[in-house]
GROMACS .gro file of C-alpha atoms in nm:
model
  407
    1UNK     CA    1   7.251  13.299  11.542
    2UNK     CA    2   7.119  13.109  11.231
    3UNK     CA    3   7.300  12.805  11.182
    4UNK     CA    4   7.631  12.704  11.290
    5UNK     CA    5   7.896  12.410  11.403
    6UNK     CA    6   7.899  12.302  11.807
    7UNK     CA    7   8.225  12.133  11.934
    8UNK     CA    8   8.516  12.134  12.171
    9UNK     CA    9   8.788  12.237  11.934
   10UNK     CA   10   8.701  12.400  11.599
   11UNK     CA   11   9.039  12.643  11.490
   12UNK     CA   12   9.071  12.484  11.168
   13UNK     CA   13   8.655  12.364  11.095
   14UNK     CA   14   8.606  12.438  10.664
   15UNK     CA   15   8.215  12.422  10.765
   16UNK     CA   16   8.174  12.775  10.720
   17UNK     CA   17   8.337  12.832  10.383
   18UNK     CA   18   8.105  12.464  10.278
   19UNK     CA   19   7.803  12.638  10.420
   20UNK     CA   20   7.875  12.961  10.277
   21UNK     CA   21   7.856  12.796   9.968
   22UNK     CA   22   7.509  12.631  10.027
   23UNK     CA   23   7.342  12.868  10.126
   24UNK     CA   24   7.317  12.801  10.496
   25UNK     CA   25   7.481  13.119  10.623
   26UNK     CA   26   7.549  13.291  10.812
   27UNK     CA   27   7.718  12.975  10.988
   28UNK     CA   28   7.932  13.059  11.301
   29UNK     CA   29   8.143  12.851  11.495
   30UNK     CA   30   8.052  12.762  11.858
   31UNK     CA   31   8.311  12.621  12.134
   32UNK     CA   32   8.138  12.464  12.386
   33UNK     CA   33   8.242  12.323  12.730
   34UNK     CA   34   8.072  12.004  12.860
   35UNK     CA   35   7.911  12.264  13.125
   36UNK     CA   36   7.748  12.492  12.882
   37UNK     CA   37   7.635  12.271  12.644
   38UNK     CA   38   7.284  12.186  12.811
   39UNK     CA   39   7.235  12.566  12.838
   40UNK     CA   40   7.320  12.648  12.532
   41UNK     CA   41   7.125  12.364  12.348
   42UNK     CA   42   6.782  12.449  12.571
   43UNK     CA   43   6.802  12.863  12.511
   44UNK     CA   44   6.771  12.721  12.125
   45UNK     CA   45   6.853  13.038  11.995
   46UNK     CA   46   6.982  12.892  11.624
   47UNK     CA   47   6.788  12.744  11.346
   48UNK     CA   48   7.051  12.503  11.278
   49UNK     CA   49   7.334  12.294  11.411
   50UNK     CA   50   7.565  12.059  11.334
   51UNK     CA   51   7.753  11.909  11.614
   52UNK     CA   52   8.134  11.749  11.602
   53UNK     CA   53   8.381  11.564  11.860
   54UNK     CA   54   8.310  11.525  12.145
   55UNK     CA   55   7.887  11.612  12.158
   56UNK     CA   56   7.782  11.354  11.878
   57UNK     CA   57   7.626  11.137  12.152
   58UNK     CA   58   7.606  11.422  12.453
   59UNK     CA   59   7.327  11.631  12.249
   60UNK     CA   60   7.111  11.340  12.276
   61UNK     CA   61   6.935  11.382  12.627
   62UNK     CA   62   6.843  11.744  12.485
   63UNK     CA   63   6.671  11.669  12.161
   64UNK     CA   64   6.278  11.652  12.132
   65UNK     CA   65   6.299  11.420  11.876
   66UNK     CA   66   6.541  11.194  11.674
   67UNK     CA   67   6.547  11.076  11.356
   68UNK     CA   68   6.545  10.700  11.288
   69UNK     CA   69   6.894  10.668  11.110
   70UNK     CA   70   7.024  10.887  11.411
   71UNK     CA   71   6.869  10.651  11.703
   72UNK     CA   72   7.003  10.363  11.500
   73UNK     CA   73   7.379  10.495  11.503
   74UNK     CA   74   7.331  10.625  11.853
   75UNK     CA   75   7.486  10.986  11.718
   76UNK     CA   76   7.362  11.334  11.678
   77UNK     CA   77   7.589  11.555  11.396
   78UNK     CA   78   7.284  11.772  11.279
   79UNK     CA   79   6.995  11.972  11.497
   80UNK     CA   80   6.713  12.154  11.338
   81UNK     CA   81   6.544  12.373  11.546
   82UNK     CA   82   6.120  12.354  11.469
   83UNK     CA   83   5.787  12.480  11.608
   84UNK     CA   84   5.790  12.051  11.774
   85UNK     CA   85   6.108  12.109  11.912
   86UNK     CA   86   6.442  11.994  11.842
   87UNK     CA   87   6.512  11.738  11.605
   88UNK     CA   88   6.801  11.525  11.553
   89UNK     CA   89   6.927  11.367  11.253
   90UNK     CA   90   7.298  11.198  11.125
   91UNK     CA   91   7.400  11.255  10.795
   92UNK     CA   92   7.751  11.089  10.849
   93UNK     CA   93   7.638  10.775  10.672
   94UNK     CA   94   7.497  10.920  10.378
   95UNK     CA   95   7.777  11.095  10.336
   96UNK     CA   96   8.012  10.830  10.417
   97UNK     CA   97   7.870  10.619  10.107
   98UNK     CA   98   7.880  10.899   9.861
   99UNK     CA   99   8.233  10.964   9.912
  100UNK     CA  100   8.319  10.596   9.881
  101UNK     CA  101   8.103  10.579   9.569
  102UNK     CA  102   8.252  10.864   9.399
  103UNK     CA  103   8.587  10.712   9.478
  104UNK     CA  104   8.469  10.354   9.334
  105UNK     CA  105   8.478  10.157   9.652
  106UNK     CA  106   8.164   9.918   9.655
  107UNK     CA  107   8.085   9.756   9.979
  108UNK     CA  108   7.885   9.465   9.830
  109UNK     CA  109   8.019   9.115   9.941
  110UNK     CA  110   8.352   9.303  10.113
  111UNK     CA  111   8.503   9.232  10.434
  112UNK     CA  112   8.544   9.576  10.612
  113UNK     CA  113   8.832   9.699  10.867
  114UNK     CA  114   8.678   9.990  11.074
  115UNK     CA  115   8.954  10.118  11.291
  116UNK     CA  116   8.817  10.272  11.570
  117UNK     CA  117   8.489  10.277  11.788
  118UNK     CA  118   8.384  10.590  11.848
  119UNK     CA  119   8.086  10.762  11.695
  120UNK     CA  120   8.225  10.809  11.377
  121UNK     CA  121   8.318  10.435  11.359
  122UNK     CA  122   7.894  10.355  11.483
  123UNK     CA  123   7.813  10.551  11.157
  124UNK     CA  124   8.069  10.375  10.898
  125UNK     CA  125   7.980  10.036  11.055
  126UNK     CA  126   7.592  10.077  11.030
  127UNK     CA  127   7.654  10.264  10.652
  128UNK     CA  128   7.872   9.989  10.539
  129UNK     CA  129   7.651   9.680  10.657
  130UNK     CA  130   7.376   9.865  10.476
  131UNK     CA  131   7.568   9.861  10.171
  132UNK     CA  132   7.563   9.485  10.153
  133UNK     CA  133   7.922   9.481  10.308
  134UNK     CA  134   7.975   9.074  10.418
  135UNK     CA  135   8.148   9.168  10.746
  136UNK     CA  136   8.229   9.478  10.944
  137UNK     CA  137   8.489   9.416  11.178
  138UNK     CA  138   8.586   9.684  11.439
  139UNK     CA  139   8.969   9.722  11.586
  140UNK     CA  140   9.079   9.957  11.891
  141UNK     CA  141   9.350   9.940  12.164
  142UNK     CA  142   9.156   9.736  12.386
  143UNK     CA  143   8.927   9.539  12.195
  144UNK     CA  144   8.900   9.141  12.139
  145UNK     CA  145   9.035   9.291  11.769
  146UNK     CA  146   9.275   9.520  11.827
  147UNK     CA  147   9.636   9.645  11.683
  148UNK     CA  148   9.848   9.317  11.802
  149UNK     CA  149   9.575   9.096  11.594
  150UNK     CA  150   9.440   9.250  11.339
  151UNK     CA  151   9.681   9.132  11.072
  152UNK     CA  152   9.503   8.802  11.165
  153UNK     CA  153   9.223   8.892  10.958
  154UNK     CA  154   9.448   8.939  10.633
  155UNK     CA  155   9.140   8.854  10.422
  156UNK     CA  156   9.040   9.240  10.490
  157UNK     CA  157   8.931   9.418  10.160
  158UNK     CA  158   8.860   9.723  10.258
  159UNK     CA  159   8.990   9.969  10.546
  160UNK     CA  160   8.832  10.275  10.725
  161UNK     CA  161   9.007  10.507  10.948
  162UNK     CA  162   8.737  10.621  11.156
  163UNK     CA  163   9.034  10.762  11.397
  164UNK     CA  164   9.214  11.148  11.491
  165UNK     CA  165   9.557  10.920  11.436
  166UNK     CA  166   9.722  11.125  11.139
  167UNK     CA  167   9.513  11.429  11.186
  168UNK     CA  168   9.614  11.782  11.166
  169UNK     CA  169   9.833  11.910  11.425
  170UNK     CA  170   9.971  11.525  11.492
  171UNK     CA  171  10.031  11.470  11.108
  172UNK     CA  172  10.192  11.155  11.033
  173UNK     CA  173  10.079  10.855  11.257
  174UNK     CA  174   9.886  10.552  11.089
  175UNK     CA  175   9.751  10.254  11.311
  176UNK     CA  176   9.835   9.972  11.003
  177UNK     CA  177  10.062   9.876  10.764
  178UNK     CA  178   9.785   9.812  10.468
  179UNK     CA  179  10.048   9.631  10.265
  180UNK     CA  180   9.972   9.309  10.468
  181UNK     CA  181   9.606   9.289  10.349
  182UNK     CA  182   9.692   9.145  10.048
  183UNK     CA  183   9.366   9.148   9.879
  184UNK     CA  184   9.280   9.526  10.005
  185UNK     CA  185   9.088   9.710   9.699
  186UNK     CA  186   8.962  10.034   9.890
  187UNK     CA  187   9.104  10.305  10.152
  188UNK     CA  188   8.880  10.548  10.269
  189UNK     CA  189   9.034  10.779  10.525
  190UNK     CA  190   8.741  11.006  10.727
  191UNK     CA  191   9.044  11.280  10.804
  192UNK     CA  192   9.025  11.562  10.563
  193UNK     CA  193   9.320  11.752  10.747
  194UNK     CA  194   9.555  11.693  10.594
  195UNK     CA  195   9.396  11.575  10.280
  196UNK     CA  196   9.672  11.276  10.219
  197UNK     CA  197   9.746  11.084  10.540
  198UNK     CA  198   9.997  10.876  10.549
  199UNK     CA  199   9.682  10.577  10.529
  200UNK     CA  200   9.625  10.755  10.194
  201UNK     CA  201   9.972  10.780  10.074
  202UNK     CA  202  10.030  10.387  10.155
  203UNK     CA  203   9.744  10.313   9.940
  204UNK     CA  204   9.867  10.594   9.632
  205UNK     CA  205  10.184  10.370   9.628
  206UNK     CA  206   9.995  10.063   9.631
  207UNK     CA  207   9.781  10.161   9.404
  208UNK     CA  208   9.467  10.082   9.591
  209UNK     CA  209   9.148  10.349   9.503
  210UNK     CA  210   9.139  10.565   9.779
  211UNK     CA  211   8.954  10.892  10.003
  212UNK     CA  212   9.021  11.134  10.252
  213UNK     CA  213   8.726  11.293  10.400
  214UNK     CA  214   8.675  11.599  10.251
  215UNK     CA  215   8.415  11.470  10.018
  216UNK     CA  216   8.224  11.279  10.305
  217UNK     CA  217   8.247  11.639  10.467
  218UNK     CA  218   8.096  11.839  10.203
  219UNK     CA  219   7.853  11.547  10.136
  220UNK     CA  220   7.724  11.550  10.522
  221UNK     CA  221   7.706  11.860  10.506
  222UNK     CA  222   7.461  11.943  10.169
  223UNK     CA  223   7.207  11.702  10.358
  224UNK     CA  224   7.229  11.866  10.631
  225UNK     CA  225   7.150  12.222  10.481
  226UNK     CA  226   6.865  12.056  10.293
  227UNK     CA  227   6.740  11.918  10.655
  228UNK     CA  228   6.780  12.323  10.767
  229UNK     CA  229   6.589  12.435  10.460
  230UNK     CA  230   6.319  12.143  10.495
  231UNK     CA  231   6.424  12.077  10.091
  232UNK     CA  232   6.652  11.830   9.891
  233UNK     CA  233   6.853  11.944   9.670
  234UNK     CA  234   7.072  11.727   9.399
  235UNK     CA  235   7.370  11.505   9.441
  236UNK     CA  236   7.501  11.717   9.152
  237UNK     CA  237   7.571  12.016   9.374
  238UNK     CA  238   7.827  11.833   9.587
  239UNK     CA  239   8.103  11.839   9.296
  240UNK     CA  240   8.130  12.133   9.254
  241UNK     CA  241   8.127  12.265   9.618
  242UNK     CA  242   8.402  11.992   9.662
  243UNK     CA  243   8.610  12.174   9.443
  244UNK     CA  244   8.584  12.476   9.534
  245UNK     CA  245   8.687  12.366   9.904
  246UNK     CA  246   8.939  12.171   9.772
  247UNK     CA  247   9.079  12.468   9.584
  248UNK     CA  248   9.102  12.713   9.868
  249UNK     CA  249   9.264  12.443  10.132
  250UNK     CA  250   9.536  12.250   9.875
  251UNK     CA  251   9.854  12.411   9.839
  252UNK     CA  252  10.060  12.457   9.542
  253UNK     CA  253  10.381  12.341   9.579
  254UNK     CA  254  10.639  12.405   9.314
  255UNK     CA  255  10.938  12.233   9.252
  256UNK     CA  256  11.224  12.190   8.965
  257UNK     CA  257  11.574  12.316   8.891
  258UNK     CA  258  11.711  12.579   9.081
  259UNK     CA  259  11.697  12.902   8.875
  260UNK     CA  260  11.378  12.855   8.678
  261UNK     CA  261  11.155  13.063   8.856
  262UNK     CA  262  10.990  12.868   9.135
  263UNK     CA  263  10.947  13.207   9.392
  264UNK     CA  264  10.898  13.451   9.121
  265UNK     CA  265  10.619  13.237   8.986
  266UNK     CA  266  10.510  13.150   9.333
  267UNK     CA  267  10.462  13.477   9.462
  268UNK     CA  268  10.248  13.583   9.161
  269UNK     CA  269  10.028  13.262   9.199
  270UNK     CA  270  10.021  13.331   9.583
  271UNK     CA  271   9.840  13.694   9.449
  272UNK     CA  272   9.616  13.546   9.223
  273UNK     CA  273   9.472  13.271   9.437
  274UNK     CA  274   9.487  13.454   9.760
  275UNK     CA  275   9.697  13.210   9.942
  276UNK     CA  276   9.987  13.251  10.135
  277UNK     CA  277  10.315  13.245   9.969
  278UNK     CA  278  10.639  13.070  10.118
  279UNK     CA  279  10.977  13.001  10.031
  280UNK     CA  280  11.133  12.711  10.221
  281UNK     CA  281  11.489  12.827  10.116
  282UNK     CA  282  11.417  13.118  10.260
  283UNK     CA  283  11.346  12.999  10.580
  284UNK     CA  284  11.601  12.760  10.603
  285UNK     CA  285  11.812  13.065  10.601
  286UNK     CA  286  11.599  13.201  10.867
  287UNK     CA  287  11.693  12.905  11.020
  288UNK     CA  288  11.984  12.853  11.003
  289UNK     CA  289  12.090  13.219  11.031
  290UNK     CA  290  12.291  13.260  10.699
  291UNK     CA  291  12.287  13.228  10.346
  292UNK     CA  292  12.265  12.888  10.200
  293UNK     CA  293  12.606  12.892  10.001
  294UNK     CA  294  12.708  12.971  10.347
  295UNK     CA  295  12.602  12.691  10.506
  296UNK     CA  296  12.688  12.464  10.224
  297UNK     CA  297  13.045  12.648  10.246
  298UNK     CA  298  13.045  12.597  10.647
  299UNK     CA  299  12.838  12.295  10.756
  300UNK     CA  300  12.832  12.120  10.389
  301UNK     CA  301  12.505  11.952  10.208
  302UNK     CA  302  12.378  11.701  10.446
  303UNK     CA  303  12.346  11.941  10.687
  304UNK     CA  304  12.166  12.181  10.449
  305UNK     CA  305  11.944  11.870  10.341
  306UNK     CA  306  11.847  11.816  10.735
  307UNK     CA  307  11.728  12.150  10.768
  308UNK     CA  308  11.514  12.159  10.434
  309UNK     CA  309  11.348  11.846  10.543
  310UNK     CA  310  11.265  12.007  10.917
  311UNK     CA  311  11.123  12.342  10.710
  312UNK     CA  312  10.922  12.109  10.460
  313UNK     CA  313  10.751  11.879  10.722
  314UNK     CA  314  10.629  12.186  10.934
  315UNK     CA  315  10.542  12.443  10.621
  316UNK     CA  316  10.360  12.143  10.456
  317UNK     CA  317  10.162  12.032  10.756
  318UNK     CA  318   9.942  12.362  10.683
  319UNK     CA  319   9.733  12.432  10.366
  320UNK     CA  320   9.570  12.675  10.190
  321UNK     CA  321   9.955  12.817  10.055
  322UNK     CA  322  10.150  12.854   9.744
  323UNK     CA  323  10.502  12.662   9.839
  324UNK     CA  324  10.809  12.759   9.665
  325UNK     CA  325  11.104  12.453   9.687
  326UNK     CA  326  11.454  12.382   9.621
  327UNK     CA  327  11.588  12.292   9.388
  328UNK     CA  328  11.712  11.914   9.559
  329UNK     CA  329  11.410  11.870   9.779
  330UNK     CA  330  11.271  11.613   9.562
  331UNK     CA  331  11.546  11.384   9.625
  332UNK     CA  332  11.416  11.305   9.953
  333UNK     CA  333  11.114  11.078   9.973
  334UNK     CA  334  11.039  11.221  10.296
  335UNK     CA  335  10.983  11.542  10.149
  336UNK     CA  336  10.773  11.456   9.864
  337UNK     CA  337  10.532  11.193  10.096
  338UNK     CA  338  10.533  11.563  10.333
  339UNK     CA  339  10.429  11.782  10.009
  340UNK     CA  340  10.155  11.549   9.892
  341UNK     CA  341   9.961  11.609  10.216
  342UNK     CA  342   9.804  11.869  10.163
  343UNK     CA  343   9.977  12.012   9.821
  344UNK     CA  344   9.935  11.987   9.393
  345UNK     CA  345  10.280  11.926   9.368
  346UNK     CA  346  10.364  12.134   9.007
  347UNK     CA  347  10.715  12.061   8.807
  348UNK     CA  348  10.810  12.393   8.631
  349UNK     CA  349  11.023  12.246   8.352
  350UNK     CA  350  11.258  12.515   8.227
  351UNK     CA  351  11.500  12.479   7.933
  352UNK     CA  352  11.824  12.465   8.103
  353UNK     CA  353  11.999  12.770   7.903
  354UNK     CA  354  11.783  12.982   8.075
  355UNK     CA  355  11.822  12.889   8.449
  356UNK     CA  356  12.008  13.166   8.660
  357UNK     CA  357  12.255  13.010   8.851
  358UNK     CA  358  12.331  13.304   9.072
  359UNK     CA  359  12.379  13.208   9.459
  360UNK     CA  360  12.354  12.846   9.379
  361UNK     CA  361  12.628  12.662   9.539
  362UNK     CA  362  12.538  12.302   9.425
  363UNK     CA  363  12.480  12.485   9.060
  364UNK     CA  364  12.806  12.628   9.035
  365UNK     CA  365  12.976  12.262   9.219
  366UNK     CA  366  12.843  12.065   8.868
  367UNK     CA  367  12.738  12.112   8.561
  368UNK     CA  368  12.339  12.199   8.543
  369UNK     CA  369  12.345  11.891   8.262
  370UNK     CA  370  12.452  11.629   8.478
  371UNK     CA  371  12.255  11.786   8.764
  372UNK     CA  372  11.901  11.795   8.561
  373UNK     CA  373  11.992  11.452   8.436
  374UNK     CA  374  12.009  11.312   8.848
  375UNK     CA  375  11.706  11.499   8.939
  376UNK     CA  376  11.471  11.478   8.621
  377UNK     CA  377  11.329  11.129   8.718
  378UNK     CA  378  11.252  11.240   9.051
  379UNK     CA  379  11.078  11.597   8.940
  380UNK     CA  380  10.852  11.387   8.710
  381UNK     CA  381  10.778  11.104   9.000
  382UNK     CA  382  10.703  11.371   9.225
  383UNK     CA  383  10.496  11.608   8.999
  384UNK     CA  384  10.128  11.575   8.992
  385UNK     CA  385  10.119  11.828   8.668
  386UNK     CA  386  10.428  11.938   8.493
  387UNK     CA  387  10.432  12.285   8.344
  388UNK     CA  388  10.715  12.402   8.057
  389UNK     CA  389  10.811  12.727   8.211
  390UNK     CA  390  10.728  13.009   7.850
  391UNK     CA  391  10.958  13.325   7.900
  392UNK     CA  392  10.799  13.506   8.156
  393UNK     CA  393  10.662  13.460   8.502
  394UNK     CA  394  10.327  13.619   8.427
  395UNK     CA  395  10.256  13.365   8.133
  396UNK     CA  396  10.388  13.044   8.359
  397UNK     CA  397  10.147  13.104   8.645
  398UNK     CA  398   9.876  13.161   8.414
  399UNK     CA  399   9.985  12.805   8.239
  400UNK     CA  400   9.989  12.658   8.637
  401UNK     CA  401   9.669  12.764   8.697
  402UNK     CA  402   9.518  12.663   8.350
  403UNK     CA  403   9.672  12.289   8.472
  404UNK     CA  404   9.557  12.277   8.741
  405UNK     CA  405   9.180  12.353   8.635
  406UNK     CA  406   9.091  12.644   8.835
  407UNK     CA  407   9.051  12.908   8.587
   0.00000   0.00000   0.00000
């Protein structure tokens, strides 16, 4: 093995593709128990390592040498294997700052709100306070600060989660209500998965700047191929790499009137990007075990709405998919904050003589003017790009993908 990522739990790690990318390849993932990590770590048969949750601070005891930064945080994420031994170095922190820089959250003179003390938390306190932050302040259960008291400290300007709370499979938790830190002017989120926790989406509608920490990932992990290769490359690199990662883990989700060509267009998109394609009407059907003018017929629309919200929530919680809507999802905030965490959301606009309104119960209930004119604010609130659907389906996801920058 040449390099690769050491951890507990790594199903859903994006090292490999990041790595790939870099140069540092081939990378492998490695699932470790507490038992066989000592083993493992003294056969040293790898060039290099990184090392994730839970062995930050575990690979210590096993390392020849470690690298000041490292020692100072009192974490391990990278291991390069030498003729000396093994060394061991943290590149959290530098990564850490150049996500927050490139979102344009400066540390200089700011009060900080860590939540969380684990390792990642060591790393964002000791990168912070060398960024000229004025305080670092850290909050968990049990602390002297913790989640009864922290709104005390309503002075906070800017918040870290440095926490799993909101992470992939458990999406949806958050530890704070930003809105009562009044004078808040940065979010940075270290979860990259999903990419919009709902930390993130609290700032998006405050308008505070904001990360996840998918660019603190990719960041970490170009210094740490440069430590493997003994070279150091550009910042420059990172950009690019970041969007390329971001590109094969969003997911496009589509929405609009019914009729104008949302799973047609989808499915060719799905092709052309090699993502997965889904259709949540379709598997509310599924679902539910009949056709939707069915269940409209038997059960009526709030019933319909409940099980379109269920669908969206689980479909949206993974990535890396092309996701074909109804037409009336939008009208639920639920759904759109459940879309935006991991999805482009795309508004096909569609000149309304040209919608089919075949099998559309709430289409053939009301006139498709009065329904566009309901539902046209909320398309464009939701929409992150809107697209005016051309005549064919070929031509549209050609225009999506031209939007979206990825051609």
């Amino acid at each position: 093995m040449k390099y690769g990522l050491v951890g507990a739990q790594l199903g859903h790690s994006y090292s490999p593709f990041i790595h790939t990318l870099l140069g540092s390849s081939p990378y492998d993932l490695v699932s470790l128990s507490h038992d066989q990590l000592g083993s493992f770590l003294k056969a040293g048969d790898f060039e290099g390592l990184n090392i994730t949750i839970p062995y930050k601070k575990a690979v210590i005891p096993y390392l020849d040498h470690i690298a000041p930064e490292a020692e100072a945080v009192g974490a391990v994420n990278t291991i390069v294997h030498r003729q000396d031994g093994l060394w061991g170095y943290n590149t959290d922190c530098y990564g850490f700052l150049y996500a927050a820089e490139r979102a344009g959250i400066a540390f200089d003179g700011k009060k900080v709100l860590v939540l969380g003390s684990g390792g990642a938390s060591a790393a964002v306190k000791k990168a912070a306070a060398g960024a000229g932050a004025a305080e670092v302040l850290v909050v968990s259960r049990t602390g002297e600060l913790n989640y009864s008291n922290v709104y005390d400290e309503a002075d906070v300007e800017i918040v870290v989660n440095a926490t799993p709370v909101g992470m992939y499979p458990d999406n949806g938790g958050r530890l704070i209500d930003i809105s009562r830190f009044p004078r808040c002017s940065g979010v940075i989120d270290l979860i990259y998965n999903p990419l919009m926790t709902p930390l993130l989406l609290d700032a998006r509608e405050l308008g505070i700047p904001y990360t996840n920490g998918l660019s603190m990932l990719v960041a970490q992990a170009k210094y740490a191929s440069d430590l493997f290769f003994g070279i150091q490359r550009p910042d420059s690199i990172i950009d690019g790499i970041l969007k390329k990662t971001e590109q094969k883990v969003s997911n496009i989700v589509l929405v609009g009137m019914p009729g104008c060509g949302k799973s047609t267009v989808g499915k060719i998109l799905a092709a052309s990007l090699e993502k997965g394609f889904v259709d949540t009407d379709l598997l509310v059907e599924q679902k539910a075990g009949k056709s939707i003018p069915d269940i409209f017929k038997d059960e009526g629309e709030a019933y319909f709405r409940t099980l379109e919200a269920n669908v969206i929530a689980s479909v949206c919680k993974e990535g890396r998919q092309v996701i074909a809507t109804g037409g009336g999802a939008v009208l639920n905030p639920g759904n759109v904050d459940n879309m935006r965490q991991n999805g482009i959301i795309v508004y096909l606009k569609r000149d309304i003589k040209e919608l089919s309104t075949e099998g559309r119960p709430l289409s053939q209930q009301e006139s498709l003017d009065a329904m566009l004119e309901k539902r046209r604010t909320f398309y464009e609130a939701a929409s992150d790009i809107m697209v005016n659907v051309p005549a064919g389906p070929d031509e549209t996801a050609a225009l999506v993908t031209k939007e979206l920058g990825w051609v």
